[in-house]
Short mmCIF file of C-alpha atoms in Angstrom, two decimals:
data_model
loop_
_atom_site.label_atom_id
_atom_site.label_comp_id
_atom_site.label_asym_id
_atom_site.label_seq_id
_atom_site.Cartn_x
_atom_site.Cartn_y
_atom_site.Cartn_z
CA MET A 16 0.00 0.00 0.00
CA GLY A 17 2.91 2.20 0.77
CA ASN A 18 4.42 1.51 -2.64
CA PHE A 19 1.12 2.48 -4.23
CA GLN A 20 1.11 5.74 -2.33
CA LYS A 21 4.65 6.43 -3.43
CA ASN A 22 4.06 5.48 -7.08
CA LYS A 23 0.47 6.47 -7.77
CA ILE A 24 1.10 7.45 -11.35
CA PHE A 25 2.88 4.20 -12.18
CA PHE A 26 0.21 1.94 -10.71
CA SER A 27 -2.56 4.04 -12.26
CA VAL A 28 -0.99 3.52 -15.67
CA LEU A 29 -0.74 -0.25 -15.04
CA ILE A 30 -4.44 -0.43 -14.06
CA ALA A 31 -5.45 1.55 -17.12
CA LEU A 32 -3.38 -0.71 -19.38
CA ALA A 33 -4.91 -3.82 -17.76
CA ALA A 34 -8.44 -2.48 -18.26
CA LEU A 35 -7.62 -1.60 -21.86
CA PHE A 36 -6.25 -5.10 -22.43
CA VAL A 37 -9.43 -6.71 -21.04
CA GLY A 38 -11.56 -4.41 -23.19
CA VAL A 39 -9.56 -5.31 -26.28
CA VAL A 40 -9.92 -9.03 -25.50
CA VAL A 41 -13.70 -8.69 -25.04
CA MET A 42 -14.09 -6.68 -28.23
CA SER A 43 -11.96 -9.19 -30.12
CA TRP A 44 -14.11 -12.07 -28.86
CA LEU A 45 -17.33 -10.30 -29.79
CA THR A 46 -15.96 -9.44 -33.22
CA TYR A 47 -14.86 -13.03 -33.72
CA SER A 48 -18.30 -14.31 -32.71
CA ASP A 49 -19.98 -11.96 -35.14
CA MET A 50 -17.58 -12.97 -37.87
CA THR A 51 -18.22 -16.66 -37.21
CA LYS A 52 -21.99 -16.12 -37.34
CA SER A 53 -21.67 -14.10 -40.53
CA ALA A 54 -19.53 -16.81 -42.05
CA LYS A 55 -22.17 -19.44 -41.20
CA ASP A 56 -24.96 -17.28 -42.63
CA LEU A 57 -22.92 -16.67 -45.77
CA THR A 58 -22.29 -20.39 -46.16
CA ALA A 59 -26.00 -21.14 -45.77
CA GLU A 60 -26.95 -18.51 -48.33
CA GLN A 61 -24.34 -19.82 -50.74
CA LYS A 62 -25.83 -23.30 -50.39
CA LYS A 63 -29.32 -21.94 -51.08
CA TYR A 64 -28.03 -20.01 -54.09
CA LYS A 65 -26.24 -23.08 -55.38
CA LYS A 66 -29.37 -25.16 -54.93
CA LEU A 67 -31.41 -22.59 -56.84
CA LEU A 68 -28.90 -22.61 -59.66
CA GLU A 69 -28.91 -26.41 -59.74
CA GLY A 70 -32.72 -26.31 -60.04
CA HIS A 71 -35.60 -28.38 -58.75
CA ALA A 72 -37.19 -31.42 -60.37
CA LEU A 73 -40.87 -30.53 -60.57
CA VAL A 74 -41.72 -33.88 -62.18
CA PRO A 75 -39.94 -37.16 -61.41
CA ASP A 76 -37.41 -38.25 -64.04
CA ALA A 77 -37.53 -34.82 -65.66
CA PRO A 78 -34.74 -32.22 -66.01
CA ALA A 79 -34.45 -29.85 -63.07
CA VAL A 80 -35.71 -26.30 -63.49
CA SER A 81 -33.07 -23.82 -62.44
CA LEU A 82 -33.28 -20.14 -61.54
CA THR A 83 -32.00 -18.69 -64.77
CA THR A 84 -32.97 -15.46 -66.48
CA THR A 85 -34.95 -17.36 -69.11
CA ASN A 86 -36.87 -19.37 -66.55
CA VAL A 87 -37.64 -16.25 -64.54
CA GLU A 88 -39.10 -14.58 -67.63
CA VAL A 89 -41.16 -17.67 -68.42
CA ALA A 90 -42.44 -17.77 -64.84
CA LYS A 91 -43.48 -14.11 -65.08
CA ARG A 92 -45.36 -14.78 -68.31
CA ASP A 93 -47.10 -17.76 -66.72
CA LEU A 94 -48.10 -15.64 -63.75
CA THR A 95 -49.52 -12.99 -66.07
CA GLU A 96 -51.48 -15.60 -68.03
CA LEU A 97 -52.87 -17.09 -64.83
CA GLU A 98 -53.98 -13.68 -63.61
CA ASP A 99 -55.65 -12.96 -66.97
CA HIS A 100 -57.39 -16.34 -66.82
CA ARG A 101 -58.55 -15.59 -63.30
CA GLN A 102 -60.00 -12.25 -64.38
CA ASN A 103 -61.76 -13.91 -67.34
CA LEU A 104 -63.30 -16.48 -65.01
CA LEU A 105 -64.51 -13.77 -62.64
CA ALA A 106 -65.96 -11.81 -65.55
CA ALA A 107 -67.77 -14.95 -66.77
CA ILE A 108 -69.17 -15.59 -63.30
CA ALA A 109 -70.33 -12.00 -62.94
CA ALA A 110 -72.29 -12.24 -66.25
CA PRO A 111 -72.87 -9.30 -68.63
CA GLU A 112 -74.16 -6.09 -67.11
CA ASP A 113 -77.59 -6.43 -68.68
CA LYS A 114 -78.00 -9.91 -67.16
CA ARG A 115 -77.24 -8.98 -63.57
CA ILE A 116 -79.98 -8.66 -60.99
CA LEU A 117 -79.20 -5.93 -58.48
CA GLY A 118 -81.08 -4.54 -55.52
CA LYS A 119 -82.11 -0.92 -55.14
CA PRO A 120 -78.93 0.82 -53.93
CA LYS A 121 -80.60 3.52 -51.84
CA LEU A 122 -83.48 2.45 -49.63
CA SER A 123 -84.56 4.97 -47.04
CA ASN A 124 -85.56 2.38 -44.43
CA GLY A 125 -86.88 -1.12 -43.90
CA SER A 126 -90.50 0.04 -44.17
CA GLU A 127 -89.98 1.04 -47.79
CA LEU A 128 -88.49 -2.37 -48.54
CA ALA A 129 -91.32 -4.14 -46.68
CA SER A 130 -93.80 -2.27 -48.88
CA LEU A 131 -91.96 -3.43 -52.02
CA ILE A 132 -91.96 -7.01 -50.73
CA LYS A 133 -95.71 -7.00 -50.02
CA GLN A 134 -96.39 -5.49 -53.43
CA SER A 135 -94.33 -8.19 -55.16
CA VAL A 136 -95.92 -11.06 -53.18
CA ASP A 137 -99.41 -9.77 -54.08
CA GLU A 138 -98.37 -9.55 -57.73
CA TRP A 139 -96.97 -13.11 -57.75
CA THR A 140 -100.06 -14.48 -56.00
CA LYS A 141 -102.35 -12.85 -58.55
CA SER A 142 -100.18 -14.11 -61.40
CA ALA A 143 -100.32 -17.66 -60.03
CA VAL A 144 -104.12 -17.60 -60.21
CA GLU A 145 -104.07 -16.26 -63.77
CA LYS A 146 -101.52 -18.85 -64.95
CA GLU A 147 -103.20 -21.73 -63.11
CA VAL A 148 -100.23 -22.28 -60.81
CA ARG A 149 -101.73 -23.99 -57.78
CA THR A 150 -100.60 -23.66 -54.19
CA LEU A 151 -101.20 -25.80 -51.12
CA PRO A 152 -104.86 -25.54 -50.05
CA ASN A 153 -104.11 -24.84 -46.38
CA GLU A 154 -100.80 -23.01 -46.75
CA LYS A 155 -100.44 -19.76 -48.67
CA CYS A 156 -97.15 -19.36 -50.51
CA ASP A 157 -95.29 -16.25 -49.30
CA PHE A 158 -92.33 -16.64 -51.71
CA GLY A 159 -89.66 -16.58 -49.02
CA PHE A 160 -90.95 -13.50 -47.17
CA ARG A 161 -93.30 -15.13 -44.66
CA ARG A 162 -91.90 -13.20 -41.70
CA TYR A 163 -92.80 -9.84 -43.28
CA ILE A 164 -96.11 -10.84 -44.90
CA ARG A 165 -97.64 -12.50 -41.83
CA ASN A 166 -96.34 -10.02 -39.26
CA GLN A 167 -97.86 -6.62 -39.83
CA GLY A 168 -95.34 -3.85 -39.34
CA ALA A 169 -92.31 -6.17 -39.54
CA SER A 170 -89.54 -5.03 -41.87
CA PRO A 171 -85.88 -5.88 -42.56
CA LYS A 172 -83.45 -4.18 -40.18
CA LYS A 173 -80.25 -4.48 -42.22
CA GLU A 174 -78.89 -5.71 -45.55
CA LEU A 175 -81.70 -3.77 -47.24
CA THR A 176 -80.11 -3.69 -50.70
CA ARG A 177 -79.30 -7.40 -50.71
CA VAL A 178 -82.78 -8.35 -49.46
CA ASP A 179 -84.24 -6.26 -52.28
CA GLN A 180 -81.89 -8.13 -54.62
CA GLN A 181 -83.36 -11.38 -53.28
CA ARG A 182 -86.84 -10.06 -54.06
CA LYS A 183 -85.89 -9.42 -57.69
CA ILE A 184 -84.18 -12.80 -58.04
CA ILE A 185 -87.29 -14.56 -56.68
CA ASP A 186 -89.34 -12.65 -59.25
CA PHE A 187 -87.15 -14.13 -61.99
CA LEU A 188 -87.24 -17.64 -60.51
CA TYR A 189 -91.03 -17.65 -60.15
CA LYS A 190 -91.82 -16.25 -63.61
CA THR A 191 -89.39 -18.67 -65.24
CA LEU A 192 -91.05 -21.61 -63.46
CA ALA A 193 -94.56 -20.46 -64.39
CA ASP A 194 -93.53 -20.42 -68.07
CA SER A 195 -91.79 -23.82 -67.97
CA ARG A 196 -94.80 -26.06 -68.47
CA ALA A 197 -94.82 -27.83 -71.82
CA GLU A 198 -97.75 -26.84 -74.00
CA GLY A 199 -99.92 -29.69 -75.26
CA THR A 200 -103.44 -31.01 -75.56
CA VAL A 201 -103.56 -31.18 -71.77
CA ARG A 202 -101.38 -28.65 -70.00
CA ALA A 203 -99.09 -30.12 -67.35
CA PRO A 204 -100.26 -29.40 -63.78
CA LEU A 205 -98.04 -27.27 -61.55
CA LEU A 206 -98.25 -26.77 -57.81
CA LEU A 207 -95.85 -24.27 -56.26
CA GLU A 208 -95.19 -25.24 -52.67
CA SER A 209 -92.70 -22.50 -51.83
CA ILE A 210 -89.72 -20.47 -52.97
CA ASP A 211 -87.32 -20.47 -50.03
CA ARG A 212 -84.53 -17.99 -49.52
CA GLU A 213 -81.43 -17.68 -47.39
CA PRO A 214 -82.24 -15.27 -44.50
CA ILE A 215 -79.17 -13.05 -44.86
CA GLU A 216 -80.62 -10.21 -42.77
CA THR A 217 -81.41 -12.19 -39.62
CA PHE A 218 -79.27 -11.96 -36.51
CA GLU A 219 -79.33 -15.65 -35.72
CA LYS A 220 -79.90 -18.56 -38.09
CA ILE A 221 -81.07 -21.93 -36.81
CA ALA A 222 -81.01 -24.99 -39.04
CA GLU A 223 -84.37 -26.45 -40.01
CA GLY A 224 -85.73 -29.05 -37.62
CA LYS A 225 -83.83 -27.70 -34.62
CA PRO A 226 -85.69 -26.45 -31.51
CA GLY A 227 -86.67 -22.81 -31.76
CA ALA A 228 -86.94 -22.64 -35.53
CA GLY A 229 -89.82 -20.43 -36.61
CA THR A 230 -90.05 -18.52 -33.31
CA MET A 231 -88.73 -15.28 -31.90
CA GLY A 232 -85.92 -15.53 -29.39
CA PRO A 233 -84.67 -13.16 -26.69
CA ASN A 234 -83.18 -9.80 -27.57
CA GLU A 235 -85.16 -9.80 -30.83
CA SER A 236 -83.05 -12.59 -32.31
CA ILE A 237 -84.84 -13.64 -35.47
CA ARG A 238 -85.39 -17.35 -36.12
CA ASN A 239 -85.85 -19.15 -39.41
CA GLU A 240 -89.31 -19.25 -40.93
CA ARG A 241 -90.75 -22.16 -42.91
CA ASP A 242 -89.74 -20.58 -46.22
CA GLU A 243 -86.15 -19.83 -45.13
CA PHE A 244 -83.28 -22.31 -45.16
CA SER A 245 -79.55 -22.74 -44.74
CA PRO A 246 -78.07 -24.06 -48.02
CA SER A 247 -76.65 -27.57 -47.92
CA ARG A 248 -74.32 -26.78 -50.83
CA SER A 249 -73.02 -23.53 -52.22
CA PHE A 250 -70.52 -22.19 -54.75
CA ARG A 251 -69.61 -19.38 -52.35
CA GLN A 252 -65.84 -18.75 -52.15
CA PRO A 253 -64.96 -16.17 -49.44
CA GLY A 254 -62.95 -13.31 -50.87
CA LEU A 255 -63.74 -14.22 -54.50
CA VAL A 256 -67.39 -15.12 -55.07
CA GLU A 257 -70.44 -14.45 -52.94
CA ALA A 258 -73.71 -16.35 -53.36
CA LEU A 259 -77.37 -15.90 -52.50
CA SER A 260 -79.06 -19.29 -52.16
CA PHE A 261 -82.66 -20.13 -53.05
CA ARG A 262 -84.74 -23.30 -53.14
CA VAL A 263 -87.76 -23.75 -55.40
CA ARG A 264 -90.16 -26.49 -54.24
CA PHE A 265 -92.89 -27.53 -56.66
CA VAL A 266 -94.90 -30.51 -57.91
CA SER A 267 -95.18 -31.22 -61.62
CA ASN A 268 -93.97 -33.66 -64.26
CA THR A 269 -90.37 -34.18 -65.39
CA ALA A 270 -90.93 -32.17 -68.58
CA THR A 271 -91.60 -29.07 -66.47
CA LEU A 272 -88.43 -29.67 -64.46
CA ARG A 273 -86.40 -30.15 -67.64
CA ASN A 274 -87.79 -26.97 -69.20
CA TYR A 275 -87.15 -25.04 -66.00
CA ILE A 276 -83.52 -26.11 -65.78
CA ASN A 277 -82.93 -25.34 -69.46
CA LYS A 278 -84.49 -21.90 -69.13
CA LEU A 279 -82.32 -21.08 -66.12
CA ARG A 280 -79.17 -22.18 -67.93
CA ALA A 281 -80.05 -20.33 -71.13
CA SER A 282 -81.01 -17.10 -69.37
CA GLY A 283 -77.44 -15.81 -69.16
CA ARG A 284 -77.98 -14.87 -65.52
CA PRO A 285 -75.22 -15.72 -63.00
CA ILE A 286 -77.36 -18.54 -61.59
CA VAL A 287 -76.07 -22.05 -61.00
CA ILE A 288 -77.98 -25.14 -59.86
CA THR A 289 -76.45 -26.67 -56.74
CA SER A 290 -78.80 -29.59 -56.08
CA ILE A 291 -82.03 -31.23 -57.26
CA GLU A 292 -84.09 -33.44 -54.98
CA VAL A 293 -86.92 -35.63 -56.29
CA SER A 294 -89.54 -37.32 -54.13
CA VAL A 295 -93.10 -38.65 -54.29
CA PRO A 296 -95.77 -36.05 -53.47
CA SER A 297 -98.42 -36.75 -50.87
CA ALA A 298 -101.63 -38.50 -51.85
CA GLU A 299 -103.55 -35.29 -51.14
CA ILE A 300 -101.48 -33.30 -53.62
CA THR A 301 -101.63 -36.03 -56.26
CA LYS A 302 -105.40 -36.21 -55.94
CA MET A 303 -105.71 -32.43 -56.12
CA LEU A 304 -103.65 -32.18 -59.29
CA SER A 305 -105.56 -35.06 -60.93
CA ALA A 306 -102.54 -35.84 -63.08
CA VAL A 307 -103.47 -36.74 -66.67
CA ALA A 308 -100.89 -37.62 -69.31
CA PRO A 309 -101.05 -35.23 -72.31
CA THR A 310 -102.38 -36.79 -75.47
CA SER A 311 -99.88 -36.80 -78.32
CA ASP A 312 -101.17 -35.56 -81.66
CA ASN A 313 -98.55 -37.66 -83.40
CA ALA A 314 -99.58 -40.96 -81.80
CA SER A 315 -99.83 -43.79 -84.29
CA SER A 316 -103.21 -45.39 -84.89
CA ALA A 317 -104.25 -48.79 -86.22
CA PRO A 318 -104.72 -48.94 -90.01
CA THR A 319 -108.33 -48.88 -91.24
CA SER A 320 -107.61 -50.42 -94.65
CA LEU A 321 -104.92 -52.43 -96.40
CA PRO A 322 -102.81 -51.20 -99.31
CA ASP A 323 -103.75 -52.43 -102.82
CA PHE A 324 -100.82 -54.83 -103.11
CA PHE A 325 -102.08 -56.69 -100.02
CA ALA A 326 -105.72 -56.81 -101.25
CA SER A 327 -105.40 -59.95 -103.39
CA ASP A 328 -103.73 -61.96 -100.64
CA ALA A 329 -106.26 -60.79 -98.10
CA SER A 330 -109.19 -61.70 -100.33
CA SER A 331 -107.79 -65.16 -101.07
CA THR A 332 -107.29 -66.07 -97.41
CA SER A 333 -110.55 -64.59 -96.17
CA SER A 334 -113.79 -66.37 -96.90
CA GLY A 335 -116.06 -63.77 -95.34
CA LYS A 336 -116.41 -60.03 -95.56
CA SER A 337 -113.74 -58.03 -93.77
CA GLU A 338 -114.81 -55.41 -91.23
CA PRO A 339 -112.90 -52.11 -90.86
CA VAL A 340 -110.55 -51.95 -87.87
CA LYS A 341 -111.51 -49.32 -85.32
CA ASP A 342 -109.03 -46.58 -84.46
CA GLU A 343 -108.25 -47.16 -80.78
CA ARG A 344 -105.53 -45.45 -78.72
CA LYS A 345 -104.25 -47.04 -75.55
CA LEU A 346 -102.29 -45.25 -72.82
CA ILE A 347 -99.02 -47.11 -72.35
CA VAL A 348 -97.35 -45.00 -69.64
CA ARG A 349 -99.20 -42.53 -67.46
CA GLN A 350 -97.15 -39.54 -66.34
CA THR A 351 -97.43 -38.97 -62.63
CA PRO A 352 -96.33 -35.77 -60.87
CA SER A 353 -93.23 -35.65 -58.71
CA HIS A 354 -92.10 -33.33 -55.95
CA PHE A 355 -88.98 -31.35 -56.89
CA ALA A 356 -86.72 -29.19 -54.75
CA VAL A 357 -84.30 -27.23 -56.91
CA GLN A 358 -81.60 -25.33 -55.03
CA VAL A 359 -79.81 -22.54 -56.90
CA ASP A 360 -77.11 -19.96 -56.18
CA TYR A 361 -77.03 -16.42 -57.55
CA LEU A 362 -73.33 -15.57 -57.85
CA THR A 363 -71.72 -12.18 -57.31
CA VAL A 364 -68.03 -11.46 -57.77
CA VAL A 365 -66.41 -9.77 -54.77
CA GLU A 366 -65.23 -6.27 -55.59
CA THR A 367 -61.45 -5.78 -55.52
CA LYS A 368 -59.35 -2.74 -56.35
CA ASN A 369 -57.11 -4.73 -58.68
CA SER A 370 -59.90 -6.24 -60.75
CA PRO A 371 -62.15 -3.58 -62.31
CA GLU A 372 -63.96 -6.28 -64.29
CA SER A 373 -65.38 -7.69 -61.09
CA THR A 374 -67.09 -4.46 -60.10
CA PRO A 375 -70.82 -4.89 -60.72
CA ALA A 376 -72.31 -2.16 -62.85
CA LYS A 377 -75.28 -0.26 -61.57
CA LYS A 378 -78.48 -0.32 -63.51
#
C-alpha cells in the first residue's frame, strides 16, 4: 500500500493498461463471434443459391428447373397468363351487365323495402291464379318472405339492398317456373309449394328441424321461418365469389323440371344449380292435381284399310267379308307428378381494387 502511495502514477498507468487489455480481449471475442456467425450465414446462403442454380425437379425423371434469367421470364409470363385467366373467369361468373340482378342501392328504411316485398308477393299471387299455378290448399305461398307478410309492421333491419336483390331474383325464378310447363293437348299441372330464400338479414340462423326454428328468441333474435333455409351446398368462395341461395319447391312432371332447368341455364344470368331433390308427393297433392298424361297428336293409330298390293292376298285367305278396324288409342305409360326441390345460387363477384372487371355495374 505504501508503494502504491509512493508510485500512484505508475500503478494508475498499469491499471489503465490492464483495463484496456481486457476491453480489447472482449471486443476481439465479440468481433470473432460476429464474424463466425456471418460466415455461417454466408455459407447457408451460398448453399441456397447453389441449390437454386442447380434447379428443382418438378416432375420425377424430368430435367431440373433452375433459376435462370430465361426461366424467370417464363415464370413471369405464366403468372400474367394465370392472372388474366382468373379475371376472365370472374368476368364470366359475374355475367354481362344487362343480365345482372341488383337490388335498389338507396333504400330509405326497412319500411320502404317491406312495402316493395308485399307489393311483389301480391303480384306473384295474382299471377299464379291467372296462370293456373296452384298452391297448397291450407298453406299460402309467401315466396320466401313469410316473416314480413304474416307479421304486420315487420320489416328488414339491415342488408336492405341485398334483401331487395333477393326479391328481384325470386321474381325471376317464379316467372321462369310459371312459363316452364310444356304446352300440349292437356297442360301439365303445376303446384308451387314455396320459394325459399337464405335469410341473410337475420341476426341468428337456426337450421331447419332444430328447436326454436320459426319462433322469436330473446333480444329480438330472429329465427328461421318455414320458407327460409340454410343451403346444404353452395358455390360461395370467401374473398372471391359471394352467393345468394334459393330453393324452389314444386310438384309437376319431369318435362316441367327439364324446361325449368334449361331456361335457367339459357337465361345468361349468373345462376347455378347446386342440387335437385326428387320425391313422391303426398296423396292429397296427387289427388288435387288429378294428373293426366297429355295426349300426343302424333300418336300412331291402327290402319283402317290395307294397301292395294295386299288386297289380293287378303281376299284369297278370307272367306267372309272383312270389317274395318276401329281406331283405338291405348295409354301405355301414365305420367305422374313428382315433388322437386331445386336449389340454386345467384353468384356475385367480390369487388377488388385490382380487378375492375369484377365491379358490378349499376343499372
